[in-house]
């Protein structure tokens, strides 16, 4: 293999985007994964490119919510009790970052990451010939009760501050847009028109991986945990033998922390797990754009395989077996909101790679030359993969990052 500049570890949306952005800058990149591109978390998400990602999905503050969550009565958040001791320090830090003040810092960083995240996707989707997978329909947040809607105060204030557009929909406007949503279950509906969505998230990651190959990148099957430092840089074992390069990008999503720990960096990364399943729809019912039933924490998104229901969070060990309780809880709840028909197998479990401050880790390792981090994108990794890759490419090629990345720097944890 001719000499290479960068090994990119991890072929999810984040790693593929980093590899692609570096290749677009003329770097020779080999992308390494143990599976084909886009087969893990980036496979089964809700496909939302979220413009209004300004308030993190944080820890509940009210006692009533804590009790419901603790008893696993809340479909929006389930816990696997036996895993809580192992996750206690992460949960404690997560709780600390779930205040309104922390949301302000989050919004300051995320406004640009979401705005530019969407723009960067559309640039790459045009180059990759993947525009047909994208929809510029916006999406709708549904609130069932006045109390639930009262919880949007901060989101609306931050949206006003950052110029994120939204519309309060009247019942008529909601039913004109989505005639089959049960408007009688909805107290208030908010449409965010700048949010976009895709009809097949896995296909988007694969299209970007194909563009990476077309531009001269290489994909090789390999084991990222074999990464080692050499005299001249970094080396990893692959199906094609050892691959070496002066620089390496660690973008293994929820599997990133183990490898970073091998080099002495202990990142507090946990998995906020989530599930999906597809449904048919009754009769002629159609869903034109994704909707989120905010007080139950699930999304219904029209996809090529049917209507995809994605769940809120399950706090559990990353490798614990799947528990379909959340999907079972939501089946009836979602049917009240939209006339879903048959469930289409299989059910899927994914793991949002989550830092306690809800922001990704992006930048150079402080003590190892040529080691770069790009992981921990939580609920927004599909939206922010391409822009993270662009920022990383800026840093790795010595350009001034086009956005302020100080809130994302790895040294905030290690
Ligand atoms: C239910 C659900 C809904 C979501 N909805 C949205 C949404 O609508 N919008 C949004 O922006 N985000 C959403 N997300 C979050 C988003 O999916 C993730 O943030 C994103 O996919 C993370 O991408 P990644 O590339 O970091 O990780 P991954 O896609 O998990 O990629 C990591 C890669 O590393 C590889 N790997 C791991 N270990 C090794 C090893 N030892 N050797 C070789 N390779 C290895 C894996 O095979 C994998 O390909 C959702 C997540 C879930 C679970």
XYZ file of C-alpha atoms and ligand atoms in Angstrom:
467
model
C 0.000 0.000 0.000
C 1.426 3.408 -0.953
C 2.218 5.795 1.879
C -0.771 7.155 3.723
C -1.265 10.282 5.784
C -4.116 9.378 8.103
C -5.800 6.266 9.505
C -9.439 6.995 10.372
C -10.809 4.489 12.871
C -14.571 3.979 12.767
C -16.859 4.103 9.752
C -20.012 5.528 11.278
C -21.317 8.909 10.129
C -18.617 10.636 12.211
C -15.601 8.616 11.034
C -16.741 8.486 7.394
C -17.249 12.253 7.420
C -13.795 12.863 8.928
C -12.181 10.578 6.341
C -14.103 12.259 3.525
C -13.325 15.816 4.643
C -9.608 15.000 4.952
C -9.611 13.366 1.512
C -11.261 16.462 0.054
C -8.240 18.382 1.421
C -5.854 16.093 -0.450
C -4.885 13.811 2.462
C -4.375 10.100 1.742
C -6.717 8.407 4.165
C -7.440 4.777 5.006
C -10.735 4.210 6.806
C -10.736 1.176 9.100
C -13.718 -0.579 10.660
C -14.533 -4.123 11.710
C -17.870 -3.821 9.867
C -18.998 -2.172 6.644
C -19.633 1.609 6.839
C -22.731 2.792 8.671
C -23.731 -0.463 10.389
C -23.826 0.642 14.037
C -25.366 3.743 15.632
C -25.434 5.557 12.310
C -27.560 2.741 10.879
C -30.773 3.121 12.785
C -31.218 6.687 14.010
C -34.217 8.900 13.291
C -32.468 10.669 10.412
C -33.220 14.164 11.680
C -30.810 17.004 10.859
C -31.848 19.028 13.824
C -31.571 22.798 13.604
C -32.954 23.497 17.069
C -30.607 21.236 19.051
C -30.169 23.972 21.655
C -31.387 22.267 24.825
C -29.745 18.997 25.831
C -31.730 15.902 26.713
C -30.747 16.164 30.359
C -31.381 14.612 33.723
C -34.899 15.095 35.164
C -35.105 17.625 37.997
C -38.662 17.147 39.248
C -39.246 14.457 41.854
C -42.315 13.133 40.029
C -40.304 12.621 36.838
C -37.464 11.000 38.789
C -39.916 8.559 40.362
C -41.532 7.688 37.032
C -38.108 7.207 35.455
C -36.830 5.230 38.438
C -39.780 2.851 38.230
C -39.371 2.535 34.452
C -42.893 3.852 33.939
C -41.749 6.580 31.559
C -41.317 5.410 27.965
C -39.085 8.436 27.265
C -36.357 7.170 29.646
C -35.773 3.675 31.004
C -33.052 2.464 33.352
C -31.451 -0.946 33.769
C -31.175 -0.937 37.539
C -28.309 -3.397 37.835
C -26.129 -1.145 35.615
C -26.662 2.024 37.658
C -23.784 1.506 40.132
C -21.321 1.250 37.226
C -22.781 4.384 35.640
C -23.138 6.384 38.872
C -20.228 8.779 38.336
C -21.286 9.455 34.728
C -24.899 10.038 35.870
C -23.684 12.411 38.567
C -21.692 14.453 36.039
C -24.605 14.288 33.585
C -26.915 15.653 36.294
C -24.488 18.519 36.941
C -24.698 19.446 33.254
C -28.493 19.339 33.152
C -29.167 22.824 34.527
C -30.478 25.837 32.607
C -27.032 27.447 32.925
C -25.400 24.386 31.343
C -27.994 24.541 28.570
C -26.839 28.093 27.787
C -23.266 26.878 27.211
C -24.546 23.936 25.212
C -26.664 26.184 23.004
C -23.763 28.565 22.400
C -21.692 25.679 20.989
C -24.492 23.782 19.315
C -26.205 26.591 17.452
C -23.368 26.759 14.931
C -22.783 22.988 14.920
C -26.412 22.341 13.993
C -26.729 25.201 11.498
C -23.452 24.366 9.756
C -24.114 20.646 10.227
C -27.133 20.875 7.952
C -25.295 23.061 5.423
C -22.328 20.670 5.343
C -24.627 17.674 4.809
C -26.221 19.346 1.826
C -22.849 20.141 0.329
C -21.719 16.527 0.723
C -25.078 15.080 -0.331
C -24.908 17.027 -3.596
C -21.337 15.838 -4.246
C -22.268 12.268 -3.319
C -25.367 12.240 -5.536
C -27.475 11.546 -2.428
C -29.866 14.504 -2.555
C -32.827 12.218 -3.210
C -32.497 10.903 0.362
C -32.980 14.370 1.895
C -36.244 16.188 2.665
C -36.625 19.853 3.447
C -39.957 19.466 5.205
C -38.977 20.600 8.682
C -40.383 18.581 11.553
C -43.071 19.000 14.165
C -42.819 18.873 17.948
C -46.087 17.733 19.513
C -47.052 18.518 23.125
C -49.931 16.673 24.765
C -50.452 18.906 27.813
C -50.024 22.531 28.954
C -47.426 21.322 31.495
C -45.462 19.590 28.761
C -45.594 22.669 26.570
C -44.476 24.858 29.480
C -41.202 22.895 29.358
C -40.379 24.490 25.980
C -39.813 27.951 27.478
C -36.042 27.630 27.365
C -36.020 26.119 23.863
C -38.138 28.968 22.523
C -36.065 31.634 24.280
C -32.858 30.142 22.874
C -34.414 29.735 19.429
C -35.335 33.427 19.486
C -31.842 34.374 20.604
C -30.092 32.301 17.925
C -32.539 33.102 15.139
C -33.857 29.551 14.787
C -37.208 29.716 13.007
C -40.334 28.071 14.416
C -44.095 28.328 13.974
C -46.904 27.615 16.445
C -49.362 25.566 14.398
C -53.098 25.944 14.800
C -55.079 22.716 14.710
C -56.011 23.473 11.111
C -52.396 24.106 10.124
C -51.342 20.865 11.828
C -54.021 18.808 10.087
C -53.318 20.486 6.730
C -49.677 19.399 7.065
C -50.312 16.045 8.730
C -53.919 14.986 8.171
C -53.489 11.630 9.944
C -51.977 12.860 13.211
C -54.545 12.678 16.039
C -54.897 16.426 16.536
C -57.272 15.851 19.459
C -54.332 14.425 21.433
C -52.243 17.548 20.796
C -52.341 20.586 23.052
C -49.722 22.512 21.058
C -47.641 21.833 17.941
C -44.436 23.605 16.969
C -42.919 23.311 13.513
C -39.187 23.904 12.993
C -38.947 24.463 9.230
C -35.136 24.587 8.981
C -34.743 21.070 10.340
C -34.295 18.532 7.568
C -34.528 14.756 7.530
C -33.478 11.770 5.481
C -35.411 8.754 4.309
C -32.639 6.217 4.982
C -29.786 7.164 7.369
C -27.641 4.116 6.602
C -27.745 4.934 2.880
C -26.509 8.479 3.566
C -23.445 7.175 5.444
C -22.812 4.690 2.644
C -23.149 7.411 -0.002
C -20.515 9.522 1.809
C -18.271 6.441 2.109
C -18.670 5.850 -1.648
C -17.717 9.461 -2.339
C -14.659 9.013 -0.104
C -13.618 5.982 -2.204
C -14.306 7.837 -5.454
C -11.992 10.637 -4.346
C -9.164 8.158 -3.739
C -9.736 7.055 -0.126
C -9.474 3.396 0.888
C -11.630 1.304 3.191
C -10.070 -1.685 4.950
C -11.553 -4.107 7.471
C -9.543 -4.041 10.683
C -9.479 -4.074 14.471
C -9.146 -0.601 15.944
C -8.120 -1.896 19.356
C -4.835 -3.035 17.804
C -3.774 0.616 17.424
C -0.257 1.262 18.656
C 2.189 4.107 18.581
C 5.328 3.588 16.481
C 8.498 5.621 16.002
C 6.975 7.404 13.023
C 3.329 7.584 14.029
C 0.597 4.969 14.366
C -0.105 1.441 13.186
C -3.142 -0.826 13.184
C -3.819 -4.447 12.151
C -6.149 -4.951 9.218
C -7.253 -7.681 6.824
C -4.529 -6.337 4.513
C -1.812 -6.503 7.142
C -0.380 -3.676 9.214
C -1.252 -0.155 8.118
C 0.829 2.762 9.334
C 0.453 6.533 9.107
C 1.748 9.602 10.909
C -1.753 10.522 12.107
C -4.823 8.698 13.337
C -8.423 9.788 13.995
C -10.296 7.949 16.733
C -13.982 8.035 15.747
C -15.382 4.824 17.198
C -18.611 6.333 18.527
C -19.681 4.476 21.687
C -16.541 2.284 21.540
C -14.105 5.227 21.645
C -13.324 5.372 25.348
C -11.646 1.950 25.629
C -9.138 2.764 22.921
C -8.431 6.253 24.302
C -7.891 4.674 27.742
C -5.168 2.472 26.263
C -3.164 5.676 25.818
C -3.999 7.052 29.252
C -7.040 9.236 28.391
C -10.016 8.418 30.605
C -13.070 9.978 28.967
C -16.440 9.749 30.732
C -18.308 8.302 27.750
C -21.549 6.378 28.281
C -24.198 4.974 25.990
C -27.662 6.482 25.933
C -29.234 3.531 24.269
C -32.234 3.773 21.971
C -34.310 1.468 19.790
C -36.140 1.556 16.508
C -38.824 -0.409 14.756
C -40.731 0.141 11.515
C -44.474 0.070 10.976
C -46.808 0.093 8.033
C -49.670 2.593 8.104
C -53.390 1.910 8.110
C -55.316 2.488 4.878
C -54.161 5.586 3.053
C -52.581 7.257 6.095
C -49.372 9.145 5.333
C -46.856 10.951 7.463
C -45.268 13.744 5.426
C -42.508 14.778 7.852
C -41.064 13.433 11.103
C -42.880 14.277 14.312
C -41.721 13.975 17.889
C -44.196 13.247 20.675
C -42.187 15.286 23.166
C -43.795 14.114 26.389
C -43.283 10.458 25.470
C -39.842 10.942 23.924
C -40.311 9.019 20.673
C -40.045 10.082 17.051
C -42.124 8.858 14.114
C -40.230 9.371 10.881
C -41.334 8.344 7.394
C -38.553 6.198 5.905
C -38.060 4.000 2.879
C -38.695 0.908 5.035
C -41.915 2.245 6.589
C -42.648 4.571 9.469
C -39.673 4.370 11.808
C -40.378 4.768 15.501
C -37.254 5.637 17.508
C -37.307 5.656 21.285
C -35.952 8.063 23.863
C -33.126 6.931 26.103
C -32.350 3.761 27.981
C -29.615 4.152 30.572
C -27.849 0.801 30.595
C -24.447 -0.688 30.049
C -23.471 -0.398 26.387
C -23.169 -4.164 26.009
C -26.196 -5.243 28.041
C -28.662 -7.364 26.055
C -31.558 -5.503 24.413
C -34.681 -4.939 26.485
C -37.686 -4.158 24.313
C -39.812 -2.769 27.169
C -39.591 0.792 25.783
C -40.757 -0.308 22.342
C -43.556 -2.335 23.927
C -44.591 0.652 26.071
C -44.633 2.928 23.032
C -46.557 0.696 20.653
C -49.977 1.667 22.045
C -48.958 5.271 22.786
C -47.790 5.843 19.208
C -50.892 4.188 17.761
C -52.989 6.804 19.592
C -51.087 9.509 17.716
C -50.945 7.992 14.228
C -52.755 5.030 12.578
C -49.823 2.616 12.537
C -50.439 -0.838 11.034
C -48.248 -3.946 11.267
C -44.875 -3.912 13.005
C -42.106 -4.813 10.578
C -39.199 -6.835 12.002
C -36.460 -6.517 13.029
C -36.267 -4.368 16.135
C -32.966 -2.504 16.434
C -30.844 -1.315 19.376
C -28.404 1.590 19.022
C -26.084 3.400 21.413
C -25.789 7.174 21.432
C -22.188 7.959 22.410
C -22.787 10.452 25.206
C -20.491 12.768 27.148
C -21.907 14.147 30.420
C -21.821 17.736 29.086
C -23.730 16.587 25.975
C -21.024 17.885 23.597
C -18.645 15.884 21.396
C -14.909 15.551 21.926
C -13.086 17.036 18.964
C -9.403 17.848 18.630
C -5.865 16.666 19.280
C -4.841 14.348 22.094
C -2.851 16.527 24.495
C 0.005 14.069 25.084
C 0.322 12.088 21.822
C 1.441 13.633 18.576
C -0.753 12.677 15.617
C -3.664 11.285 17.670
C -6.998 13.050 17.083
C -10.361 12.546 18.764
C -13.780 12.863 17.103
C -16.504 11.126 19.126
C -19.242 11.544 21.745
C -21.872 13.210 19.556
C -24.793 11.885 21.606
C -28.221 12.677 20.190
C -26.853 14.746 17.314
C -24.115 12.680 15.668
C -26.020 12.213 12.458
C -26.572 15.976 12.172
C -23.048 16.934 13.213
C -20.826 14.240 11.653
C -19.986 16.206 8.485
C -19.329 19.517 10.255
C -17.192 17.769 12.887
C -15.213 16.205 10.052
C -14.726 19.605 8.456
C -13.553 21.149 11.726
C -11.181 18.259 12.308
C -9.814 18.622 8.766
C -9.289 22.332 9.469
C -7.284 21.521 12.591
C -5.286 18.683 11.035
C -4.301 20.724 7.998
C -3.247 23.721 10.080
C -6.168 25.933 9.028
C -8.082 28.084 11.491
C -11.228 26.056 12.360
C -14.133 27.797 10.687
C -16.077 27.699 13.983
C -14.988 28.187 17.580
C -14.184 24.679 18.841
C -13.037 25.608 22.338
C -16.110 24.021 23.988
C -15.301 20.701 22.305
C -11.634 20.354 23.186
C -10.545 16.995 24.634
C -8.669 18.699 27.500
C -11.957 19.577 29.183
C -11.945 15.978 30.423
C -8.384 14.652 30.259
C -32.504 5.689 18.523
C -31.542 6.759 18.053
C -32.019 7.835 17.320
C -31.143 8.840 16.905
N -31.613 9.857 16.119
C -30.764 10.822 15.668
C -31.225 11.848 14.809
O -32.382 11.860 14.393
N -30.344 12.829 14.432
C -29.059 12.820 14.858
O -28.318 13.752 14.527
N -28.562 11.820 15.628
C -29.383 10.823 16.047
N -28.919 9.815 16.833
C -27.511 9.834 17.248
C -26.590 9.373 16.128
O -27.105 8.204 15.533
C -25.184 9.101 16.684
O -24.717 10.226 17.404
C -24.214 8.830 15.538
O -24.693 7.799 14.707
C -22.841 8.442 16.087
O -22.027 8.164 14.977
P -20.573 7.594 15.168
O -19.963 7.492 13.832
O -19.876 8.383 16.215
O -20.809 6.129 15.805
P -21.202 4.750 15.072
O -22.157 4.983 13.982
O -21.592 3.810 16.154
O -19.839 4.272 14.436
C -18.786 3.740 15.203
C -18.045 2.750 14.313
O -16.915 2.232 15.036
C -16.773 0.874 14.661
N -15.991 0.159 15.676
C -16.228 0.104 17.002
N -15.282 -0.610 17.619
C -14.420 -1.023 16.660
C -13.213 -1.790 16.684
N -12.720 -2.296 17.812
N -12.562 -1.991 15.513
C -13.047 -1.492 14.358
N -14.168 -0.758 14.283
C -14.854 -0.533 15.418
C -18.194 0.372 14.561
O -18.252 -0.826 13.783
C -18.897 1.557 13.917
O -18.939 1.450 12.510
C -29.769 8.777 17.248
C -29.288 7.671 17.956
C -30.156 6.655 18.342
C -29.615 5.458 19.080
